[in-house]
């Protein structure tokens, strides 16, 4: 069962925006938001993966606009 929360706070090191969403699937969390970070490098136009800010997090950048953060819930 998935539960939805409209604000995620600073838990992922990101500010909550009106277009953000936090989904919880048991012990896993999926945070989706617009990415406003200005990168100093040219990112892949479709998808780019990297390690998250905290251990155990995976960040996926979709279409250079949407940031998906996957992690375990606390």
PDB file of N, CA, C and O in Angstrom:
ATOM      1  N   UNK A   1       0.839  -1.172   0.000  1.00  0.00           N
ATOM      2  CA  UNK A   1       0.000   0.000   0.000  1.00  0.00           C
ATOM      3  C   UNK A   1       0.882   1.232   0.000  1.00  0.00           C
ATOM      4  O   UNK A   1       1.830   1.323   0.753  1.00  0.00           O
ATOM      5  N   UNK A   2       0.592   2.160  -0.830  1.00  0.00           N
ATOM      6  CA  UNK A   2       1.381   3.387  -0.922  1.00  0.00           C
ATOM      7  C   UNK A   2       0.638   4.524  -0.255  1.00  0.00           C
ATOM      8  O   UNK A   2      -0.561   4.651  -0.386  1.00  0.00           O
ATOM      9  N   UNK A   3       1.372   5.320   0.477  1.00  0.00           N
ATOM     10  CA  UNK A   3       0.778   6.520   1.062  1.00  0.00           C
ATOM     11  C   UNK A   3       1.467   7.725   0.458  1.00  0.00           C
ATOM     12  O   UNK A   3       2.646   7.684   0.135  1.00  0.00           O
ATOM     13  N   UNK A   4       0.744   8.807   0.314  1.00  0.00           N
ATOM     14  CA  UNK A   4       1.278   9.992  -0.340  1.00  0.00           C
ATOM     15  C   UNK A   4       1.326  11.152   0.646  1.00  0.00           C
ATOM     16  O   UNK A   4       0.398  11.380   1.397  1.00  0.00           O
ATOM     17  N   UNK A   5       2.442  11.867   0.632  1.00  0.00           N
ATOM     18  CA  UNK A   5       2.601  13.064   1.453  1.00  0.00           C
ATOM     19  C   UNK A   5       2.986  14.200   0.528  1.00  0.00           C
ATOM     20  O   UNK A   5       3.855  14.032  -0.318  1.00  0.00           O
ATOM     21  N   UNK A   6       2.389  15.344   0.693  1.00  0.00           N
ATOM     22  CA  UNK A   6       2.658  16.449  -0.224  1.00  0.00           C
ATOM     23  C   UNK A   6       3.934  17.213   0.099  1.00  0.00           C
ATOM     24  O   UNK A   6       4.457  17.906  -0.725  1.00  0.00           O
ATOM     25  N   UNK A   7       4.438  17.099   1.337  1.00  0.00           N
ATOM     26  CA  UNK A   7       5.677  17.806   1.648  1.00  0.00           C
ATOM     27  C   UNK A   7       6.666  16.851   2.295  1.00  0.00           C
ATOM     28  O   UNK A   7       6.321  16.031   3.089  1.00  0.00           O
ATOM     29  N   UNK A   8       7.922  16.992   1.920  1.00  0.00           N
ATOM     30  CA  UNK A   8       8.952  16.099   2.428  1.00  0.00           C
ATOM     31  C   UNK A   8       9.922  16.819   3.352  1.00  0.00           C
ATOM     32  O   UNK A   8      10.822  16.201   3.885  1.00  0.00           O
ATOM     33  N   UNK A   9       9.771  18.114   3.520  1.00  0.00           N
ATOM     34  CA  UNK A   9      10.669  18.858   4.390  1.00  0.00           C
ATOM     35  C   UNK A   9      12.083  18.863   3.852  1.00  0.00           C
ATOM     36  O   UNK A   9      12.318  18.737   2.667  1.00  0.00           O
ATOM     37  N   UNK A  10      13.042  18.969   4.747  1.00  0.00           N
ATOM     38  CA  UNK A  10      14.440  18.989   4.321  1.00  0.00           C
ATOM     39  C   UNK A  10      15.086  17.626   4.513  1.00  0.00           C
ATOM     40  O   UNK A  10      16.293  17.518   4.589  1.00  0.00           O
ATOM     41  N   UNK A  11      14.291  16.596   4.609  1.00  0.00           N
ATOM     42  CA  UNK A  11      14.804  15.252   4.837  1.00  0.00           C
ATOM     43  C   UNK A  11      15.760  14.802   3.747  1.00  0.00           C
ATOM     44  O   UNK A  11      16.725  14.111   3.984  1.00  0.00           O
ATOM     45  N   UNK A  12      15.499  15.182   2.501  1.00  0.00           N
ATOM     46  CA  UNK A  12      16.352  14.795   1.391  1.00  0.00           C
ATOM     47  C   UNK A  12      17.317  15.903   1.010  1.00  0.00           C
ATOM     48  O   UNK A  12      17.954  15.841  -0.022  1.00  0.00           O
ATOM     49  N   UNK A  13      17.410  16.931   1.820  1.00  0.00           N
ATOM     50  CA  UNK A  13      18.287  18.040   1.506  1.00  0.00           C
ATOM     51  C   UNK A  13      17.682  18.954   0.464  1.00  0.00           C
ATOM     52  O   UNK A  13      18.361  19.769  -0.121  1.00  0.00           O
ATOM     53  N   UNK A  14      16.386  18.810   0.199  1.00  0.00           N
ATOM     54  CA  UNK A  14      15.693  19.620  -0.794  1.00  0.00           C
ATOM     55  C   UNK A  14      14.535  20.329  -0.118  1.00  0.00           C
ATOM     56  O   UNK A  14      13.905  19.790   0.769  1.00  0.00           O
ATOM     57  N   UNK A  15      14.252  21.509  -0.574  1.00  0.00           N
ATOM     58  CA  UNK A  15      13.100  22.205  -0.028  1.00  0.00           C
ATOM     59  C   UNK A  15      11.840  21.675  -0.687  1.00  0.00           C
ATOM     60  O   UNK A  15      11.834  21.314  -1.845  1.00  0.00           O
ATOM     61  N   UNK A  16      10.784  21.641   0.074  1.00  0.00           N
ATOM     62  CA  UNK A  16       9.510  21.196  -0.458  1.00  0.00           C
ATOM     63  C   UNK A  16       8.948  22.268  -1.378  1.00  0.00           C
ATOM     64  O   UNK A  16       8.930  23.439  -1.047  1.00  0.00           O
ATOM     65  N   UNK A  17       8.528  21.872  -2.539  1.00  0.00           N
ATOM     66  CA  UNK A  17       7.938  22.793  -3.495  1.00  0.00           C
ATOM     67  C   UNK A  17       6.508  22.351  -3.761  1.00  0.00           C
ATOM     68  O   UNK A  17       6.139  21.219  -3.463  1.00  0.00           O
ATOM     69  N   UNK A  18       5.689  23.218  -4.339  1.00  0.00           N
ATOM     70  CA  UNK A  18       4.317  22.810  -4.631  1.00  0.00           C
ATOM     71  C   UNK A  18       4.226  21.614  -5.580  1.00  0.00           C
ATOM     72  O   UNK A  18       3.245  20.901  -5.577  1.00  0.00           O
ATOM     73  N   UNK A  19       5.258  21.381  -6.366  1.00  0.00           N
ATOM     74  CA  UNK A  19       5.227  20.270  -7.313  1.00  0.00           C
ATOM     75  C   UNK A  19       6.054  19.080  -6.827  1.00  0.00           C
ATOM     76  O   UNK A  19       6.627  18.360  -7.616  1.00  0.00           O
ATOM     77  N   UNK A  20       6.136  18.873  -5.511  1.00  0.00           N
ATOM     78  CA  UNK A  20       6.876  17.730  -4.989  1.00  0.00           C
ATOM     79  C   UNK A  20       5.912  16.695  -4.419  1.00  0.00           C
ATOM     80  O   UNK A  20       4.789  17.010  -4.034  1.00  0.00           O
ATOM     81  N   UNK A  21       6.391  15.445  -4.366  1.00  0.00           N
ATOM     82  CA  UNK A  21       5.553  14.358  -3.897  1.00  0.00           C
ATOM     83  C   UNK A  21       6.423  13.316  -3.208  1.00  0.00           C
ATOM     84  O   UNK A  21       7.530  13.024  -3.672  1.00  0.00           O
ATOM     85  N   UNK A  22       5.956  12.777  -2.106  1.00  0.00           N
ATOM     86  CA  UNK A  22       6.649  11.728  -1.378  1.00  0.00           C
ATOM     87  C   UNK A  22       5.725  10.526  -1.292  1.00  0.00           C
ATOM     88  O   UNK A  22       4.620  10.631  -0.782  1.00  0.00           O
ATOM     89  N   UNK A  23       6.163   9.399  -1.827  1.00  0.00           N
ATOM     90  CA  UNK A  23       5.401   8.155  -1.768  1.00  0.00           C
ATOM     91  C   UNK A  23       6.139   7.171  -0.888  1.00  0.00           C
ATOM     92  O   UNK A  23       7.362   7.048  -0.980  1.00  0.00           O
ATOM     93  N   UNK A  24       5.418   6.470  -0.054  1.00  0.00           N
ATOM     94  CA  UNK A  24       6.016   5.474   0.833  1.00  0.00           C
ATOM     95  C   UNK A  24       5.431   4.110   0.487  1.00  0.00           C
ATOM     96  O   UNK A  24       4.233   3.920   0.486  1.00  0.00           O
ATOM     97  N   UNK A  25       6.320   3.157   0.200  1.00  0.00           N
ATOM     98  CA  UNK A  25       5.949   1.782  -0.104  1.00  0.00           C
ATOM     99  C   UNK A  25       6.586   0.889   0.956  1.00  0.00           C
ATOM    100  O   UNK A  25       7.715   0.438   0.786  1.00  0.00           O
ATOM    101  N   UNK A  26       5.901   0.645   2.052  1.00  0.00           N
ATOM    102  CA  UNK A  26       6.472  -0.152   3.134  1.00  0.00           C
ATOM    103  C   UNK A  26       7.678   0.536   3.730  1.00  0.00           C
ATOM    104  O   UNK A  26       7.573   1.595   4.323  1.00  0.00           O
ATOM    105  N   UNK A  27       8.863  -0.065   3.567  1.00  0.00           N
ATOM    106  CA  UNK A  27      10.103   0.500   4.112  1.00  0.00           C
ATOM    107  C   UNK A  27      10.869   1.347   3.101  1.00  0.00           C
ATOM    108  O   UNK A  27      11.988   1.765   3.356  1.00  0.00           O
ATOM    109  N   UNK A  28      10.286   1.600   1.967  1.00  0.00           N
ATOM    110  CA  UNK A  28      10.946   2.386   0.915  1.00  0.00           C
ATOM    111  C   UNK A  28      10.212   3.697   0.687  1.00  0.00           C
ATOM    112  O   UNK A  28       9.006   3.778   0.863  1.00  0.00           O
ATOM    113  N   UNK A  29      10.960   4.710   0.275  1.00  0.00           N
ATOM    114  CA  UNK A  29      10.377   6.010  -0.047  1.00  0.00           C
ATOM    115  C   UNK A  29      10.825   6.448  -1.431  1.00  0.00           C
ATOM    116  O   UNK A  29      11.944   6.159  -1.861  1.00  0.00           O
ATOM    117  N   UNK A  30       9.937   7.150  -2.101  1.00  0.00           N
ATOM    118  CA  UNK A  30      10.212   7.700  -3.415  1.00  0.00           C
ATOM    119  C   UNK A  30       9.808   9.172  -3.369  1.00  0.00           C
ATOM    120  O   UNK A  30       8.643   9.487  -3.130  1.00  0.00           O
ATOM    121  N   UNK A  31      10.784  10.062  -3.553  1.00  0.00           N
ATOM    122  CA  UNK A  31      10.541  11.499  -3.513  1.00  0.00           C
ATOM    123  C   UNK A  31      10.724  12.046  -4.914  1.00  0.00           C
ATOM    124  O   UNK A  31      11.753  11.820  -5.548  1.00  0.00           O
ATOM    125  N   UNK A  32       9.731  12.771  -5.413  1.00  0.00           N
ATOM    126  CA  UNK A  32       9.753  13.326  -6.759  1.00  0.00           C
ATOM    127  C   UNK A  32       9.546  14.831  -6.674  1.00  0.00           C
ATOM    128  O   UNK A  32       8.616  15.293  -5.991  1.00  0.00           O
ATOM    129  N   UNK A  33      10.420  15.595  -7.344  1.00  0.00           N
ATOM    130  CA  UNK A  33      10.282  17.051  -7.337  1.00  0.00           C
ATOM    131  C   UNK A  33      10.938  17.635  -8.581  1.00  0.00           C
ATOM    132  O   UNK A  33      11.660  16.957  -9.302  1.00  0.00           O
ATOM    133  N   UNK A  34      10.669  18.921  -8.813  1.00  0.00           N
ATOM    134  CA  UNK A  34      11.350  19.640  -9.879  1.00  0.00           C
ATOM    135  C   UNK A  34      12.777  19.911  -9.427  1.00  0.00           C
ATOM    136  O   UNK A  34      13.017  20.205  -8.264  1.00  0.00           O
ATOM    137  N   UNK A  35      13.720  19.808 -10.329  1.00  0.00           N
ATOM    138  CA  UNK A  35      15.122  20.040  -9.992  1.00  0.00           C
ATOM    139  C   UNK A  35      15.504  21.462 -10.379  1.00  0.00           C
ATOM    140  O   UNK A  35      15.488  21.818 -11.549  1.00  0.00           O
ATOM    141  N   UNK A  36      15.825  22.283  -9.372  1.00  0.00           N
ATOM    142  CA  UNK A  36      16.212  23.669  -9.610  1.00  0.00           C
ATOM    143  C   UNK A  36      17.707  23.881  -9.467  1.00  0.00           C
ATOM    144  O   UNK A  36      18.196  24.988  -9.603  1.00  0.00           O
ATOM    145  N   UNK A  37      18.463  22.810  -9.205  1.00  0.00           N
ATOM    146  CA  UNK A  37      19.903  22.909  -9.017  1.00  0.00           C
ATOM    147  C   UNK A  37      20.589  23.208 -10.352  1.00  0.00           C
ATOM    148  O   UNK A  37      20.328  22.542 -11.359  1.00  0.00           O
ATOM    149  N   UNK A  38      21.452  24.207 -10.364  1.00  0.00           N
ATOM    150  CA  UNK A  38      22.213  24.548 -11.567  1.00  0.00           C
ATOM    151  C   UNK A  38      23.482  23.718 -11.584  1.00  0.00           C
ATOM    152  O   UNK A  38      24.346  23.869 -10.745  1.00  0.00           O
ATOM    153  N   UNK A  39      23.584  22.805 -12.518  1.00  0.00           N
ATOM    154  CA  UNK A  39      24.749  21.941 -12.622  1.00  0.00           C
ATOM    155  C   UNK A  39      25.850  22.628 -13.419  1.00  0.00           C
ATOM    156  O   UNK A  39      25.576  23.328 -14.386  1.00  0.00           O
ATOM    157  N   UNK A  40      27.097  22.388 -13.013  1.00  0.00           N
ATOM    158  CA  UNK A  40      28.237  22.994 -13.707  1.00  0.00           C
ATOM    159  C   UNK A  40      28.707  22.129 -14.876  1.00  0.00           C
ATOM    160  O   UNK A  40      29.686  22.466 -15.526  1.00  0.00           O
ATOM    161  N   UNK A  41      28.003  21.044 -15.121  1.00  0.00           N
ATOM    162  CA  UNK A  41      28.335  20.152 -16.235  1.00  0.00           C
ATOM    163  C   UNK A  41      27.077  19.911 -17.053  1.00  0.00           C
ATOM    164  O   UNK A  41      25.968  20.164 -16.616  1.00  0.00           O
ATOM    165  N   UNK A  42      27.259  19.425 -18.241  1.00  0.00           N
ATOM    166  CA  UNK A  42      26.117  19.123 -19.112  1.00  0.00           C
ATOM    167  C   UNK A  42      25.620  17.723 -18.781  1.00  0.00           C
ATOM    168  O   UNK A  42      26.327  16.738 -18.955  1.00  0.00           O
ATOM    169  N   UNK A  43      24.393  17.625 -18.309  1.00  0.00           N
ATOM    170  CA  UNK A  43      23.834  16.327 -17.921  1.00  0.00           C
ATOM    171  C   UNK A  43      23.221  15.623 -19.124  1.00  0.00           C
ATOM    172  O   UNK A  43      22.930  16.241 -20.151  1.00  0.00           O
ATOM    173  N   UNK A  44      23.029  14.341 -18.976  1.00  0.00           N
ATOM    174  CA  UNK A  44      22.411  13.525 -20.005  1.00  0.00           C
ATOM    175  C   UNK A  44      20.985  14.035 -20.241  1.00  0.00           C
ATOM    176  O   UNK A  44      20.262  14.285 -19.287  1.00  0.00           O
ATOM    177  N   UNK A  45      20.528  14.173 -21.482  1.00  0.00           N
ATOM    178  CA  UNK A  45      19.202  14.735 -21.734  1.00  0.00           C
ATOM    179  C   UNK A  45      18.038  13.831 -21.310  1.00  0.00           C
ATOM    180  O   UNK A  45      16.943  14.329 -21.056  1.00  0.00           O
ATOM    181  N   UNK A  46      18.233  12.522 -21.197  1.00  0.00           N
ATOM    182  CA  UNK A  46      17.134  11.628 -20.835  1.00  0.00           C
ATOM    183  C   UNK A  46      17.136  11.223 -19.369  1.00  0.00           C
ATOM    184  O   UNK A  46      16.192  11.494 -18.640  1.00  0.00           O
ATOM    185  N   UNK A  47      18.194  10.543 -18.940  1.00  0.00           N
ATOM    186  CA  UNK A  47      18.242  10.042 -17.566  1.00  0.00           C
ATOM    187  C   UNK A  47      19.680  10.033 -17.070  1.00  0.00           C
ATOM    188  O   UNK A  47      20.605   9.745 -17.827  1.00  0.00           O
ATOM    189  N   UNK A  48      19.848  10.387 -15.814  1.00  0.00           N
ATOM    190  CA  UNK A  48      21.168  10.378 -15.193  1.00  0.00           C
ATOM    191  C   UNK A  48      21.022   9.903 -13.749  1.00  0.00           C
ATOM    192  O   UNK A  48      20.163  10.388 -13.023  1.00  0.00           O
ATOM    193  N   UNK A  49      21.846   8.943 -13.350  1.00  0.00           N
ATOM    194  CA  UNK A  49      21.800   8.392 -11.996  1.00  0.00           C
ATOM    195  C   UNK A  49      23.079   8.749 -11.248  1.00  0.00           C
ATOM    196  O   UNK A  49      24.152   8.798 -11.837  1.00  0.00           O
ATOM    197  N   UNK A  50      22.931   8.952  -9.939  1.00  0.00           N
ATOM    198  CA  UNK A  50      24.098   9.189  -9.093  1.00  0.00           C
ATOM    199  C   UNK A  50      23.743   8.855  -7.656  1.00  0.00           C
ATOM    200  O   UNK A  50      22.573   8.687  -7.314  1.00  0.00           O
ATOM    201  N   UNK A  51      24.769   8.735  -6.827  1.00  0.00           N
ATOM    202  CA  UNK A  51      24.547   8.489  -5.403  1.00  0.00           C
ATOM    203  C   UNK A  51      23.915   9.720  -4.784  1.00  0.00           C
ATOM    204  O   UNK A  51      24.191  10.846  -5.182  1.00  0.00           O
ATOM    205  N   UNK A  52      23.054   9.510  -3.813  1.00  0.00           N
ATOM    206  CA  UNK A  52      22.356  10.608  -3.172  1.00  0.00           C
ATOM    207  C   UNK A  52      23.216  11.334  -2.159  1.00  0.00           C
ATOM    208  O   UNK A  52      24.384  11.011  -1.945  1.00  0.00           O
ATOM    209  N   UNK A  53      22.630  12.332  -1.524  1.00  0.00           N
ATOM    210  CA  UNK A  53      23.318  13.146  -0.536  1.00  0.00           C
ATOM    211  C   UNK A  53      23.663  12.316   0.691  1.00  0.00           C
ATOM    212  O   UNK A  53      24.749  12.414   1.241  1.00  0.00           O
ATOM    213  N   UNK A  54      22.741  11.466   1.120  1.00  0.00           N
ATOM    214  CA  UNK A  54      22.946  10.623   2.291  1.00  0.00           C
ATOM    215  C   UNK A  54      23.208   9.184   1.844  1.00  0.00           C
ATOM    216  O   UNK A  54      22.808   8.783   0.755  1.00  0.00           O
ATOM    217  N   UNK A  55      23.883   8.376   2.685  1.00  0.00           N
ATOM    218  CA  UNK A  55      24.125   6.979   2.337  1.00  0.00           C
ATOM    219  C   UNK A  55      22.806   6.235   2.132  1.00  0.00           C
ATOM    220  O   UNK A  55      21.849   6.435   2.865  1.00  0.00           O
ATOM    221  N   UNK A  56      22.750   5.397   1.118  1.00  0.00           N
ATOM    222  CA  UNK A  56      21.550   4.612   0.846  1.00  0.00           C
ATOM    223  C   UNK A  56      20.543   5.298  -0.045  1.00  0.00           C
ATOM    224  O   UNK A  56      19.483   4.748  -0.320  1.00  0.00           O
ATOM    225  N   UNK A  57      20.849   6.497  -0.527  1.00  0.00           N
ATOM    226  CA  UNK A  57      19.954   7.219  -1.414  1.00  0.00           C
ATOM    227  C   UNK A  57      20.436   7.106  -2.850  1.00  0.00           C
ATOM    228  O   UNK A  57      21.629   7.095  -3.118  1.00  0.00           O
ATOM    229  N   UNK A  58      19.507   7.035  -3.766  1.00  0.00           N
ATOM    230  CA  UNK A  58      19.798   7.021  -5.193  1.00  0.00           C
ATOM    231  C   UNK A  58      19.035   8.165  -5.832  1.00  0.00           C
ATOM    232  O   UNK A  58      17.826   8.295  -5.631  1.00  0.00           O
ATOM    233  N   UNK A  59      19.738   9.014  -6.568  1.00  0.00           N
ATOM    234  CA  UNK A  59      19.104  10.140  -7.244  1.00  0.00           C
ATOM    235  C   UNK A  59      19.077   9.881  -8.734  1.00  0.00           C
ATOM    236  O   UNK A  59      20.090   9.504  -9.326  1.00  0.00           O
ATOM    237  N   UNK A  60      17.920  10.101  -9.328  1.00  0.00           N
ATOM    238  CA  UNK A  60      17.750   9.931 -10.764  1.00  0.00           C
ATOM    239  C   UNK A  60      17.210  11.239 -11.318  1.00  0.00           C
ATOM    240  O   UNK A  60      16.182  11.733 -10.857  1.00  0.00           O
ATOM    241  N   UNK A  61      17.900  11.807 -12.290  1.00  0.00           N
ATOM    242  CA  UNK A  61      17.464  13.030 -12.946  1.00  0.00           C
ATOM    243  C   UNK A  61      16.827  12.648 -14.272  1.00  0.00           C
ATOM    244  O   UNK A  61      17.474  12.042 -15.125  1.00  0.00           O
ATOM    245  N   UNK A  62      15.556  12.993 -14.434  1.00  0.00           N
ATOM    246  CA  UNK A  62      14.814  12.654 -15.657  1.00  0.00           C
ATOM    247  C   UNK A  62      14.608  13.901 -16.498  1.00  0.00           C
ATOM    248  O   UNK A  62      14.098  14.914 -16.002  1.00  0.00           O
ATOM    249  N   UNK A  63      15.000  13.843 -17.756  1.00  0.00           N
ATOM    250  CA  UNK A  63      14.792  14.922 -18.727  1.00  0.00           C
ATOM    251  C   UNK A  63      15.343  16.271 -18.255  1.00  0.00           C
ATOM    252  O   UNK A  63      14.806  17.318 -18.599  1.00  0.00           O
ATOM    253  N   UNK A  64      16.400  16.231 -17.427  1.00  0.00           N
ATOM    254  CA  UNK A  64      17.056  17.432 -16.886  1.00  0.00           C
ATOM    255  C   UNK A  64      16.115  18.312 -16.079  1.00  0.00           C
ATOM    256  O   UNK A  64      16.421  19.456 -15.784  1.00  0.00           O
ATOM    257  N   UNK A  65      14.966  17.805 -15.705  1.00  0.00           N
ATOM    258  CA  UNK A  65      13.979  18.631 -15.024  1.00  0.00           C
ATOM    259  C   UNK A  65      13.429  18.007 -13.745  1.00  0.00           C
ATOM    260  O   UNK A  65      13.186  18.694 -12.774  1.00  0.00           O
ATOM    261  N   UNK A  66      13.228  16.702 -13.729  1.00  0.00           N
ATOM    262  CA  UNK A  66      12.603  16.022 -12.589  1.00  0.00           C
ATOM    263  C   UNK A  66      13.634  15.211 -11.829  1.00  0.00           C
ATOM    264  O   UNK A  66      14.383  14.443 -12.410  1.00  0.00           O
ATOM    265  N   UNK A  67      13.649  15.364 -10.512  1.00  0.00           N
ATOM    266  CA  UNK A  67      14.571  14.637  -9.654  1.00  0.00           C
ATOM    267  C   UNK A  67      13.788  13.593  -8.867  1.00  0.00           C
ATOM    268  O   UNK A  67      12.804  13.921  -8.199  1.00  0.00           O
ATOM    269  N   UNK A  68      14.220  12.337  -8.958  1.00  0.00           N
ATOM    270  CA  UNK A  68      13.611  11.235  -8.219  1.00  0.00           C
ATOM    271  C   UNK A  68      14.653  10.738  -7.223  1.00  0.00           C
ATOM    272  O   UNK A  68      15.775  10.426  -7.608  1.00  0.00           O
ATOM    273  N   UNK A  69      14.289  10.693  -5.938  1.00  0.00           N
ATOM    274  CA  UNK A  69      15.189  10.217  -4.896  1.00  0.00           C
ATOM    275  C   UNK A  69      14.573   8.974  -4.285  1.00  0.00           C
ATOM    276  O   UNK A  69      13.438   9.009  -3.801  1.00  0.00           O
ATOM    277  N   UNK A  70      15.302   7.856  -4.318  1.00  0.00           N
ATOM    278  CA  UNK A  70      14.841   6.610  -3.721  1.00  0.00           C
ATOM    279  C   UNK A  70      15.663   6.328  -2.465  1.00  0.00           C
ATOM    280  O   UNK A  70      16.874   6.493  -2.487  1.00  0.00           O
ATOM    281  N   UNK A  71      14.995   5.892  -1.389  1.00  0.00           N
ATOM    282  CA  UNK A  71      15.689   5.622  -0.135  1.00  0.00           C
ATOM    283  C   UNK A  71      14.857   4.696   0.731  1.00  0.00           C
ATOM    284  O   UNK A  71      13.715   4.389   0.421  1.00  0.00           O
ATOM    285  N   UNK A  72      15.462   4.287   1.849  1.00  0.00           N
ATOM    286  CA  UNK A  72      14.725   3.560   2.883  1.00  0.00           C
ATOM    287  C   UNK A  72      14.062   4.573   3.773  1.00  0.00           C
ATOM    288  O   UNK A  72      14.606   5.640   4.042  1.00  0.00           O
ATOM    289  N   UNK A  73      12.871   4.251   4.285  1.00  0.00           N
ATOM    290  CA  UNK A  73      12.219   5.175   5.218  1.00  0.00           C
ATOM    291  C   UNK A  73      12.803   4.972   6.605  1.00  0.00           C
ATOM    292  O   UNK A  73      13.341   3.920   6.932  1.00  0.00           O
ATOM    293  N   UNK A  74      12.717   5.992   7.428  1.00  0.00           N
ATOM    294  CA  UNK A  74      13.300   5.955   8.778  1.00  0.00           C
ATOM    295  C   UNK A  74      12.255   5.695   9.794  1.00  0.00           C
ATOM    296  O   UNK A  74      11.140   5.937   9.712  1.00  0.00           O
TER     297      UNK A  74
END
